[in-house]
Tab-separated table of C-alpha atoms in Angstrom:
chain	number	residue	atom	x	y	z
A	1	MET	CA	6.370	-112.793	54.777
A	2	GLN	CA	6.117	-109.562	52.751
A	3	SER	CA	4.177	-109.677	49.624
A	4	ASN	CA	4.985	-107.518	46.663
A	5	ASN	CA	1.885	-106.381	44.887
A	6	HIS	CA	3.275	-104.951	41.653
A	7	THR	CA	0.172	-104.821	39.580
A	8	PRO	CA	0.024	-102.756	36.409
A	9	GLY	CA	-2.941	-100.694	37.649
A	10	GLN	CA	-1.222	-99.697	40.854
A	11	ASN	CA	1.907	-98.531	39.036
A	12	HIS	CA	-0.189	-96.414	36.709
A	13	GLN	CA	-1.960	-94.836	39.674
A	14	GLU	CA	1.322	-93.900	41.330
A	15	LEU	CA	2.696	-92.288	38.130
A	16	THR	CA	-0.245	-89.916	37.844
A	17	HIS	CA	0.759	-88.154	41.103
A	18	LEU	CA	4.288	-87.280	39.937
A	19	PRO	CA	5.038	-83.501	39.515
A	20	VAL	CA	4.721	-82.212	35.955
A	21	PRO	CA	7.447	-79.656	34.901
A	22	PHE	CA	6.094	-76.191	33.802
A	23	PRO	CA	7.171	-74.783	30.393
A	24	LYS	CA	9.874	-72.162	30.580
A	25	ALA	CA	8.883	-68.552	29.821
A	26	PRO	CA	10.432	-67.072	26.673
A	27	PRO	CA	13.360	-64.781	27.366
A	28	LYS	CA	12.423	-61.090	27.648
A	29	GLU	CA	13.799	-58.593	25.214
A	30	PRO	CA	16.435	-56.230	26.585
A	31	ARG	CA	15.167	-52.906	27.911
A	32	PHE	CA	14.960	-50.106	25.316
A	33	ALA	CA	15.704	-52.593	22.560
A	34	ALA	CA	13.224	-50.943	20.197
A	35	LEU	CA	14.726	-47.518	20.882
A	36	ARG	CA	18.238	-48.839	20.309
A	37	THR	CA	17.147	-50.432	17.042
A	38	TRP	CA	15.549	-47.181	15.841
A	39	TRP	CA	18.662	-45.221	16.803
A	40	GLN	CA	20.888	-47.489	14.776
A	41	GLU	CA	18.599	-47.402	11.762
A	42	ALA	CA	18.277	-43.595	11.974
A	43	TRP	CA	22.056	-43.154	11.732
A	44	GLU	CA	22.383	-45.337	8.679
A	45	GLU	CA	23.045	-43.765	5.306
A	46	ASP	CA	19.345	-43.332	4.478
A	47	GLY	CA	18.248	-42.683	8.071
A	48	VAL	CA	16.517	-39.588	9.382
A	49	LEU	CA	19.235	-38.459	11.774
A	50	HIS	CA	21.945	-39.019	9.199
A	51	ALA	CA	20.103	-36.825	6.691
A	52	MET	CA	19.562	-34.095	9.283
A	53	TRP	CA	23.228	-34.150	10.207
A	54	GLU	CA	24.140	-33.775	6.542
A	55	ASP	CA	21.826	-30.745	6.341
A	56	VAL	CA	23.586	-29.168	9.317
A	57	LEU	CA	27.028	-29.747	7.805
A	58	SER	CA	26.009	-28.276	4.446
A	59	ALA	CA	24.221	-25.241	5.944
A	60	PRO	CA	27.293	-22.899	5.926
A	61	GLU	CA	27.839	-23.526	2.222
A	62	ASP	CA	24.168	-23.368	1.236
A	63	GLY	CA	23.407	-20.174	3.139
A	64	PHE	CA	20.179	-19.204	4.869
A	65	ARG	CA	18.199	-19.126	1.636
A	66	TYR	CA	19.065	-22.583	0.336
A	67	MET	CA	19.489	-24.547	3.553
A	68	ALA	CA	17.043	-27.248	4.636
A	69	PRO	CA	13.555	-25.913	5.455
A	70	TRP	CA	13.484	-27.498	8.902
A	71	LEU	CA	16.826	-25.954	9.821
A	72	ARG	CA	15.718	-22.533	8.568
A	73	ALA	CA	12.531	-22.797	10.629
A	74	VAL	CA	14.529	-23.690	13.753
A	75	LEU	CA	16.837	-20.716	13.256
A	76	MET	CA	13.899	-18.358	12.703
A	77	VAL	CA	12.110	-19.554	15.830
A	78	ALA	CA	15.312	-19.212	17.858
A	79	GLY	CA	15.896	-15.697	16.511
A	80	VAL	CA	12.355	-14.551	17.222
A	81	SER	CA	12.509	-16.008	20.732
A	82	PHE	CA	15.783	-14.189	21.405
A	83	VAL	CA	14.333	-10.880	20.184
A	84	VAL	CA	11.224	-11.318	22.331
A	85	LEU	CA	13.318	-12.066	25.420
A	86	MET	CA	15.555	-9.065	24.791
A	87	ALA	CA	12.547	-6.798	24.218
A	88	LYS	CA	10.953	-8.042	27.416
A	89	ALA	CA	14.129	-7.395	29.410
A	90	ALA	CA	14.557	-3.941	27.860
A	91	GLY	CA	10.905	-3.120	28.553
A	92	GLU	CA	11.296	-4.040	32.194
A	93	VAL	CA	14.375	-1.834	32.488
A	94	VAL	CA	12.618	1.108	30.821
A	95	LEU	CA	9.519	0.741	32.988
A	96	GLN	CA	11.637	0.515	36.128
A	97	GLY	CA	13.563	3.639	35.139
A	98	LEU	CA	10.361	5.509	34.326
A	99	HIS	CA	8.847	4.486	37.650
A	100	THR	CA	11.954	5.720	39.468
A	101	LEU	CA	11.839	9.005	37.571
A	102	LEU	CA	8.174	9.599	38.297
A	103	THR	CA	8.424	8.809	41.987
A	104	ALA	CA	11.627	10.846	42.537
A	105	VAL	CA	9.796	14.183	42.396
A	106	PRO	CA	8.953	15.728	45.788
A	107	LYS	CA	5.367	15.354	46.861
A	108	VAL	CA	3.093	18.211	45.830
A	109	GLN	CA	1.165	19.974	48.542
A	110	VAL	CA	-1.369	22.759	48.637
A	111	GLY	CA	0.199	26.214	48.754
A	112	VAL	CA	3.801	25.032	49.170
A	113	ASP	CA	6.410	27.466	47.857
A	114	THR	CA	8.482	25.080	45.749
A	115	SER	CA	9.453	27.625	43.079
A	116	SER	CA	10.239	31.297	42.837
A	117	GLY	CA	10.138	34.103	40.332
A	118	VAL	CA	7.776	34.379	37.410
A	119	PHE	CA	7.697	30.622	37.012
A	120	ALA	CA	6.083	30.326	40.452
A	121	VAL	CA	3.030	32.245	39.206
A	122	VAL	CA	2.174	29.227	37.027
A	123	ASP	CA	3.932	26.422	38.888
A	124	GLN	CA	2.479	26.915	42.376
A	125	PRO	CA	-1.200	27.030	41.275
A	126	VAL	CA	-0.652	23.904	39.165
A	127	ARG	CA	0.885	22.057	42.126
A	128	THR	CA	-1.966	23.183	44.369
A	129	TYR	CA	-4.618	22.108	41.839
A	130	ILE	CA	-3.016	18.685	41.370
A	131	ALA	CA	-2.717	18.151	45.120
A	132	GLN	CA	-6.392	19.042	45.650
A	133	HIS	CA	-7.769	16.805	42.886
A	134	SER	CA	-5.468	13.764	42.973
A	135	ALA	CA	-6.491	12.400	46.390
A	136	GLY	CA	-8.674	9.573	45.017
A	137	LEU	CA	-6.384	8.554	42.156
A	138	PRO	CA	-4.370	5.294	42.216
A	139	VAL	CA	-1.194	7.338	41.566
A	140	GLU	CA	0.388	9.960	43.732
A	141	GLY	CA	0.197	13.677	43.067
A	142	SER	CA	3.937	13.838	42.420
A	143	THR	CA	3.523	11.381	39.528
A	144	VAL	CA	0.725	13.476	38.014
A	145	TYR	CA	2.836	16.624	38.335
A	146	THR	CA	5.789	14.910	36.638
A	147	LEU	CA	3.578	13.734	33.779
A	148	TRP	CA	2.320	17.292	33.379
A	149	LEU	CA	5.889	18.585	33.067
A	150	LEU	CA	6.931	15.818	30.668
A	151	THR	CA	3.915	16.433	28.442
A	152	GLY	CA	4.763	20.107	28.118
A	153	ILE	CA	8.439	19.452	27.398
A	154	VAL	CA	7.697	16.752	24.830
A	155	GLY	CA	5.068	18.901	23.098
A	156	LEU	CA	7.454	21.865	22.927
A	157	VAL	CA	10.465	19.934	21.628
A	158	LEU	CA	8.659	17.640	19.172
A	159	GLY	CA	6.470	20.474	17.918
A	160	TYR	CA	9.578	22.502	17.099
A	161	LEU	CA	11.406	19.607	15.431
A	162	SER	CA	8.713	17.629	13.657
A	163	ARG	CA	6.013	20.234	12.903
A	164	ASN	CA	3.433	17.498	13.378
A	165	ASN	CA	-0.207	18.539	13.767
A	166	GLY	CA	-0.851	15.852	16.376
A	167	VAL	CA	1.998	17.145	18.541
A	168	ARG	CA	0.742	20.694	18.105
A	169	ALA	CA	-2.731	19.613	19.225
A	170	MET	CA	-1.179	18.031	22.329
A	171	TRP	CA	0.704	21.260	23.050
A	172	SER	CA	-2.485	23.293	22.662
A	173	GLY	CA	-4.393	21.001	25.036
A	174	TRP	CA	-1.552	21.155	27.561
A	175	GLY	CA	-1.551	24.949	27.480
A	176	ALA	CA	-5.328	25.177	27.868
A	177	ALA	CA	-5.244	22.752	30.822
A	178	SER	CA	-2.430	24.715	32.455
A	179	VAL	CA	-4.309	28.018	32.133
A	180	PHE	CA	-7.435	26.386	33.576
A	181	MET	CA	-5.511	25.059	36.592
A	182	VAL	CA	-3.945	28.479	37.184
A	183	TRP	CA	-7.372	30.116	37.011
A	184	THR	CA	-8.895	27.642	39.448
A	185	ALA	CA	-6.129	27.489	42.080
A	186	THR	CA	-5.145	31.184	42.174
A	187	PRO	CA	-6.857	33.449	44.728
A	188	ASP	CA	-9.502	35.824	43.401
A	189	THR	CA	-7.464	38.963	44.020
A	190	SER	CA	-4.501	37.905	41.874
A	191	ARG	CA	-6.301	35.597	39.454
A	192	PRO	CA	-6.391	37.910	36.389
A	193	VAL	CA	-2.684	38.704	36.651
A	194	ALA	CA	-1.712	35.046	37.088
A	195	VAL	CA	-3.843	33.943	34.154
A	196	GLY	CA	-2.495	36.759	32.009
A	197	LEU	CA	1.099	35.773	32.737
A	198	ALA	CA	0.300	32.108	32.064
A	199	VAL	CA	-1.245	32.973	28.691
A	200	LEU	CA	1.729	35.178	27.767
A	201	ALA	CA	4.222	32.448	28.708
A	202	TRP	CA	2.305	29.806	26.774
A	203	THR	CA	1.998	32.124	23.742
A	204	PHE	CA	5.748	32.846	23.809
A	205	LEU	CA	6.589	29.148	23.910
A	206	SER	CA	4.027	28.441	21.180
A	207	ALA	CA	6.164	30.451	18.799
A	208	PHE	CA	8.657	27.587	18.995
A	209	ALA	CA	6.240	24.671	19.368
A	210	MET	CA	4.099	25.779	16.410
A	211	ARG	CA	6.918	26.942	14.187
A	212	GLY	CA	5.856	27.025	10.558
A	213	LEU	CA	2.106	26.906	11.273
A	214	THR	CA	0.095	29.256	9.070
A	215	LEU	CA	-3.609	29.916	8.677
A	216	ARG	CA	-3.293	30.839	5.028
A	217	ARG	CA	-4.277	28.305	2.497
A	218	ARG	CA	-1.449	27.184	0.359
A	219	VAL	CA	-2.022	27.803	-3.318
A	220	VAL	CA	-0.119	25.472	-5.525
A	221	ALA	CA	0.348	26.739	-9.055
A	222	GLY	CA	-0.946	24.365	-11.652
A	223	ARG	CA	1.731	22.605	-13.543
A	224	PRO	CA	1.366	22.255	-17.293
A	225	ALA	CA	0.396	18.838	-18.432
A	226	LYS	CA	3.226	16.811	-19.786
A	227	VAL	CA	2.693	15.797	-23.397
A	228	SER	CA	4.914	13.039	-24.600
A	229	VAL	CA	5.589	13.163	-28.311
A	230	LYS	CA	6.562	9.879	-29.860
A	231	PRO	CA	8.030	10.207	-33.365
A	232	GLU	CA	7.516	6.540	-34.085
A	233	ILE	CA	3.780	6.898	-34.723
A	234	HIS	CA	2.667	4.671	-37.579
A	235	VAL	CA	-0.352	5.570	-39.687
A	236	HIS	CA	-2.047	2.660	-41.352
A	237	VAL	CA	-2.890	3.479	-44.953
A	238	PRO	CA	-5.157	0.977	-46.679
A	239	ALA	CA	-3.987	-0.425	-49.992
A	240	PRO	CA	-5.765	1.060	-53.039
A	241	ALA	CA	-8.433	-1.084	-54.571
A	242	PRO	CA	-7.529	-2.620	-57.961
A	243	ALA	CA	-8.809	-0.597	-60.947
A	244	ALA	CA	-11.591	-2.119	-62.975
A	245	ASP	CA	-10.682	-3.490	-66.374
A	246	GLN	CA	-11.432	-0.939	-69.073
A	247	HIS	CA	-12.920	-1.740	-72.454
A	248	PRO	CA	-10.257	-2.299	-75.122
A	249	HIS	CA	-11.901	0.358	-77.359
A	250	SER	CA	-11.820	3.049	-74.729
A	251	SER	CA	-11.754	6.611	-75.991
A	252	CYS	CA	-9.097	7.734	-73.447
A	253	PRO	CA	-6.604	9.940	-75.449
A	254	PHE	CA	-3.696	9.011	-73.132
A	255	ARG	CA	-4.059	5.325	-73.640
A	256	ASP	CA	-1.377	3.743	-75.808
């Protein structure tokens, strides 16, 4: 015979072992919800993006001077960046062209007959001197020779056109250096003649490079001082002091 023991204590003990349901987690906000909210608020009538868009639309009518400061700053930065990029590209092209020009000259060697005529009297000693003394330089002798030619041509042309004292000083230094190289690299037997021809050639060209140069001091006649006469000069005359009251029995004969 089965007995049913349904006591209140036993039922309470069995209820304590039942599973307890966990609280549900709150629903998560959608991803980028804050960004989406800011985007919507920014495009409202008083939002930041709406105001910036209005500035962009009104820029053609306002002009560069009266447009929004932030838009003017953006345009200025963009313009400066474009100019810098263009200058950098142009500089690279110029440097590449200059490098090609300097390295296109044949290599200079000692005693090589690369010229003829009277010009060879100056040119060959200069080539020989450059070849002898440019061995330890980081540039080749052909580059040094090309720079020597360019310096002389620039000094001659700019000295004739600009009459600048700095250019004339460069021309003078170039001529002195050329005569020194001719003197050093020419054999002893023909050295005086070569130096004499170099000095004559440099002196002849100096007539063009130093055009207008004079050793006389310029005397500028003194100009008379300009005196401005203004007819509207006003002279302040003080008012006469009031005459003192005379005695009624004055003996003046002209008194009534």
